[in-house]
Short mmCIF file of C-alpha atoms and ligand atoms in Angstrom, two decimals:
data_model
loop_
_atom_site.label_atom_id
_atom_site.label_comp_id
_atom_site.label_asym_id
_atom_site.label_seq_id
_atom_site.Cartn_x
_atom_site.Cartn_y
_atom_site.Cartn_z
CA MET A 1 0.00 0.00 0.00
CA GLY A 2 1.43 3.39 -0.97
CA ASN A 3 2.72 6.10 1.27
CA ASP A 4 -0.10 8.39 0.30
CA HIS A 5 -2.70 5.96 1.56
CA TYR A 6 -0.84 5.70 4.88
CA LYS A 7 -0.75 9.45 5.19
CA LYS A 8 -4.45 9.88 4.54
CA ILE A 9 -5.41 7.10 6.96
CA SER A 10 -2.97 8.45 9.52
CA LYS A 11 -4.56 11.90 9.33
CA PHE A 12 -7.99 10.40 9.78
CA ILE A 13 -6.80 8.38 12.77
CA SER A 14 -5.35 11.58 14.29
CA LEU A 15 -8.75 13.18 13.94
CA VAL A 16 -10.49 10.19 15.51
CA LEU A 17 -8.07 9.70 18.41
CA ARG A 18 -7.52 13.39 19.22
CA HIS A 19 -10.68 15.24 18.39
CA ASN A 20 -13.63 13.25 17.14
CA PRO A 21 -13.90 9.51 17.86
CA ASP A 22 -17.43 9.66 16.60
CA ALA A 23 -16.08 10.19 13.07
CA ALA A 24 -15.32 6.45 13.18
CA GLY A 25 -18.31 5.62 15.34
CA ILE A 26 -16.15 4.70 18.33
CA SER A 27 -15.46 6.07 21.79
CA LEU A 28 -12.29 6.50 23.82
CA ASP A 29 -11.85 5.62 27.47
CA ASP A 30 -10.79 8.16 30.12
CA HIS A 31 -7.13 7.65 29.20
CA GLY A 32 -7.68 8.25 25.52
CA TRP A 33 -7.51 4.59 24.51
CA ALA A 34 -9.51 3.18 21.62
CA ASP A 35 -10.06 -0.52 21.17
CA VAL A 36 -7.92 -1.56 18.19
CA LYS A 37 -10.55 -3.87 16.68
CA GLU A 38 -13.26 -1.25 17.04
CA LEU A 39 -11.03 1.40 15.46
CA ILE A 40 -10.20 -0.80 12.48
CA GLN A 41 -13.83 -1.72 11.98
CA GLY A 42 -14.95 1.89 12.41
CA VAL A 43 -12.41 3.19 9.92
CA ASN A 44 -13.45 0.55 7.38
CA GLU A 45 -17.07 1.53 7.85
CA THR A 46 -16.22 5.05 6.69
CA GLY A 47 -15.03 3.55 3.39
CA ARG A 48 -11.31 3.69 4.20
CA ALA A 49 -9.42 0.41 3.92
CA LEU A 50 -7.48 -0.50 7.06
CA ASP A 51 -6.26 -3.78 8.51
CA LEU A 52 -4.16 -4.57 11.57
CA GLU A 53 -0.92 -4.89 9.65
CA THR A 54 -1.39 -1.51 8.02
CA LEU A 55 -2.30 0.09 11.34
CA LYS A 56 0.87 -1.31 12.93
CA GLU A 57 2.90 -0.03 10.01
CA ILE A 58 1.32 3.42 10.31
CA VAL A 59 2.11 3.57 14.03
CA ARG A 60 5.67 2.37 13.45
CA THR A 61 6.50 4.69 10.56
CA ASN A 62 4.58 7.79 11.64
CA ASP A 63 6.91 10.78 11.25
CA LYS A 64 6.04 12.29 14.61
CA LYS A 65 5.30 9.05 16.48
CA ARG A 66 1.81 10.33 17.07
CA PHE A 67 0.26 7.04 18.28
CA SER A 68 1.02 4.31 20.81
CA PHE A 69 -0.35 0.82 21.40
CA ASN A 70 -0.84 -0.46 24.93
CA GLU A 71 1.33 -3.35 26.11
CA ASP A 72 -0.70 -6.18 24.64
CA GLY A 73 -1.56 -4.27 21.49
CA THR A 74 -5.31 -4.33 22.05
CA LYS A 75 -5.63 -0.56 22.51
CA ILE A 76 -4.28 2.50 20.74
CA ARG A 77 -4.17 6.21 21.56
CA ALA A 78 -2.69 9.49 20.38
CA ASN A 79 0.31 10.62 22.43
CA GLN A 80 -0.66 14.31 22.46
CA GLY A 81 -2.61 16.95 20.60
CA HIS A 82 -6.08 16.18 21.98
CA SER A 83 -8.93 18.61 22.08
CA ILE A 84 -11.19 16.20 23.97
CA GLN A 85 -10.79 15.77 27.70
CA VAL A 86 -8.70 12.66 28.20
CA ASP A 87 -5.88 11.90 30.61
CA VAL A 88 -3.09 10.28 28.63
CA GLU A 89 -0.96 10.04 31.78
CA LEU A 90 1.52 12.66 30.62
CA LYS A 91 4.81 12.66 32.47
CA GLN A 92 5.86 15.81 34.26
CA ALA A 93 9.40 16.80 33.38
CA VAL A 94 11.90 19.58 33.81
CA PRO A 95 12.19 21.35 30.46
CA PRO A 96 15.33 22.82 28.93
CA ASP A 97 15.82 26.47 29.95
CA VAL A 98 14.40 27.63 26.64
CA LEU A 99 11.59 26.16 24.55
CA TYR A 100 10.11 27.39 21.28
CA HIS A 101 6.60 27.85 19.95
CA GLY A 102 5.90 27.98 16.27
CA THR A 103 3.03 30.15 15.17
CA ALA A 104 2.07 32.40 12.27
CA THR A 105 2.93 36.10 12.01
CA ARG A 106 -0.76 36.97 11.86
CA PHE A 107 -1.24 35.65 15.42
CA LEU A 108 1.65 37.60 16.96
CA GLY A 109 -0.40 40.70 17.67
CA SER A 110 -3.00 38.84 19.62
CA ILE A 111 -0.41 36.69 21.43
CA LEU A 112 1.97 39.48 22.42
CA ASN A 113 0.21 42.81 22.39
CA ALA A 114 -2.97 41.88 24.15
CA LYS A 115 -0.81 40.45 26.94
CA GLU A 116 -2.78 37.33 26.41
CA GLY A 117 0.18 35.09 25.79
CA LEU A 118 -0.15 31.60 24.41
CA ARG A 119 -3.35 29.80 25.15
CA ALA A 120 -4.20 26.21 24.41
CA GLY A 121 -7.16 27.20 22.25
CA SER A 122 -9.07 24.11 21.26
CA ARG A 123 -6.38 21.74 22.54
CA LEU A 124 -5.71 20.75 26.14
CA TYR A 125 -2.21 22.28 26.19
CA VAL A 126 0.04 24.77 24.48
CA HIS A 127 2.54 22.83 22.36
CA LEU A 128 6.22 23.73 22.60
CA SER A 129 9.25 22.46 20.70
CA LYS A 130 12.76 21.95 21.96
CA ASP A 131 14.34 23.46 18.88
CA TYR A 132 13.82 26.43 16.60
CA GLY A 133 13.65 24.38 13.40
CA THR A 134 10.75 22.26 14.60
CA ALA A 135 8.91 25.39 15.71
CA VAL A 136 9.29 26.88 12.21
CA LYS A 137 7.65 23.77 10.74
CA VAL A 138 4.80 23.95 13.24
CA GLY A 139 4.29 27.63 12.41
CA MET A 140 4.22 26.95 8.68
CA ARG A 141 1.02 24.96 9.17
CA HIS A 142 -0.71 28.25 9.94
CA GLY A 143 0.87 30.68 7.47
CA VAL A 144 4.07 32.72 7.45
CA PRO A 145 5.92 31.18 10.37
CA ALA A 146 7.04 33.11 13.43
CA VAL A 147 8.85 31.61 16.39
CA LEU A 148 8.47 32.59 20.01
CA LYS A 149 11.07 31.82 22.62
CA VAL A 150 9.66 30.64 25.93
CA ASP A 151 11.51 31.26 29.19
CA ALA A 152 10.78 27.78 30.49
CA LYS A 153 13.36 28.06 33.25
CA ARG A 154 11.59 31.02 34.79
CA MET A 155 8.18 29.43 34.31
CA MET A 156 9.38 26.34 36.21
CA LYS A 157 10.75 28.52 38.99
CA GLU A 158 7.42 30.31 39.18
CA GLY A 159 5.40 27.14 39.55
CA TYR A 160 4.27 26.06 36.09
CA THR A 161 4.06 22.36 35.36
CA PHE A 162 5.57 21.05 32.15
CA TYR A 163 4.82 17.70 30.56
CA LEU A 164 6.78 15.78 27.97
CA SER A 165 4.65 13.60 25.72
CA GLU A 166 5.71 10.12 24.62
CA ASN A 167 6.70 11.62 21.28
CA GLY A 168 8.83 14.45 22.63
CA VAL A 169 6.43 17.40 22.53
CA TRP A 170 6.57 19.78 25.52
CA LEU A 171 3.19 20.76 26.88
CA VAL A 172 2.07 23.46 29.31
CA GLU A 173 -1.33 24.84 30.16
CA LYS A 174 -0.56 28.40 29.01
CA VAL A 175 2.32 30.83 28.57
CA PRO A 176 1.69 34.39 29.82
CA VAL A 177 3.31 37.06 27.70
CA LYS A 178 6.02 37.92 30.24
CA TYR A 179 7.72 34.61 29.42
CA LEU A 180 7.65 35.18 25.67
CA GLU A 181 10.00 36.84 23.26
CA ARG A 182 10.15 36.76 19.47
CA ALA A 183 13.01 34.59 18.26
CA LEU A 184 14.23 35.78 14.92
CA GLU A 185 16.69 33.10 14.04
CA PRO A 186 18.30 30.05 15.57
CA GLU A 187 20.68 30.93 18.32
CA GLU A 188 22.77 27.85 17.94
CA PRO A 189 24.20 26.56 14.71
CA LYS A 190 22.44 23.47 13.42
CA ALA A 191 24.31 20.27 14.11
CA GLU A 192 25.62 18.54 11.01
CA PRO A 193 23.80 15.29 10.30
C1 HQG B 201 -2.12 30.18 18.21
C2 HQG B 201 1.07 19.64 15.30
C3 HQG B 201 -3.95 34.08 18.87
C4 HQG B 201 -0.94 29.24 18.27
C5 HQG B 201 2.26 20.48 15.70
C6 HQG B 201 -1.22 28.32 17.11
C7 HQG B 201 2.08 20.68 17.18
C8 HQG B 201 -2.92 32.12 19.48
C9 HQG B 201 -2.74 28.26 17.06
C10 HQG B 201 0.62 20.45 17.42
C11 HQG B 201 -2.93 32.51 20.83
C12 HQG B 201 -3.29 26.95 17.57
C13 HQG B 201 -0.06 21.70 17.90
C14 HQG B 201 -3.47 33.78 21.15
C15 HQG B 201 -2.00 30.58 20.70
N1 HQG B 201 -3.97 34.52 20.14
N2 HQG B 201 -3.43 32.89 18.50
N3 HQG B 201 -3.50 34.24 22.40
N4 HQG B 201 -2.34 31.54 21.56
N5 HQG B 201 -2.35 30.92 19.45
O1 HQG B 201 -2.85 23.67 15.74
O2 HQG B 201 0.79 24.57 18.48
O3 HQG B 201 1.24 17.30 13.18
O4 HQG B 201 -4.01 24.07 17.98
O5 HQG B 201 0.27 29.94 18.15
O6 HQG B 201 3.48 19.90 15.38
O7 HQG B 201 0.11 24.98 16.05
O8 HQG B 201 -0.85 17.57 14.47
O9 HQG B 201 -1.57 24.33 17.84
O10 HQG B 201 -0.73 28.86 15.92
O11 HQG B 201 2.84 19.83 17.98
O12 HQG B 201 0.90 15.97 15.25
O13 HQG B 201 -3.20 29.32 17.90
O14 HQG B 201 0.07 20.04 16.18
O15 HQG B 201 1.33 18.31 15.44
O16 HQG B 201 -3.04 25.96 16.62
O17 HQG B 201 0.11 22.73 16.93
P1 HQG B 201 -2.94 24.43 17.01
P2 HQG B 201 -0.07 24.24 17.31
P3 HQG B 201 0.59 17.23 14.54
#
């Protein structure tokens, strides 16, 4: 099965497991888990071909490692990015001193000037990246990218809780504007591959 098919199915599974399980006629438990058999059947019922082997392959090859199976492989969930209230048992962690948030230039006014800062919007958390380059890619999803530097060290000191998802995304409930600064370019040279 081609890459394109994987990508389309993967996008649909993201939608189902993060935002709208009903799109596949299934439900998630409190920890965000879907029953693998129900998911496969539900996806097929929407007219999209999916079998267990393909699902495993999608989970294994997913560029951002968006999904995880439980230990016995009977359940599956998204690692982060939810807009529905589920507790995916995120691990608290101490972030690097600086984190980055990728956004679009058109949002900067509202984020910075209104003193509003970063809010989670429709998702449960604000998503932060550990490097500038990743933040640029995230921002490009919304338009002309802009990167904000987050003073995570000071936020930690001042009592904010940070979580690190299974797939390496940093999450925090919000980022008030006093911890934000526009980052114009990478401050460290990119490591050679
Ligand atoms: C912006 C992708 C105006 C915020 C990525 C962002 C990520 C504000 C947008 C993950 C605002 C929300 C999440 C404020 C925040 N005023 N705009 N006060 N505060 N915003 O898609 O972080 O490929 O919900 O800057 O890689 O872009 O899906 O969040 O531009 O990890 O796995 O509101 O999604 O991962 O957009 O992306 P989103 P995000 P996946």
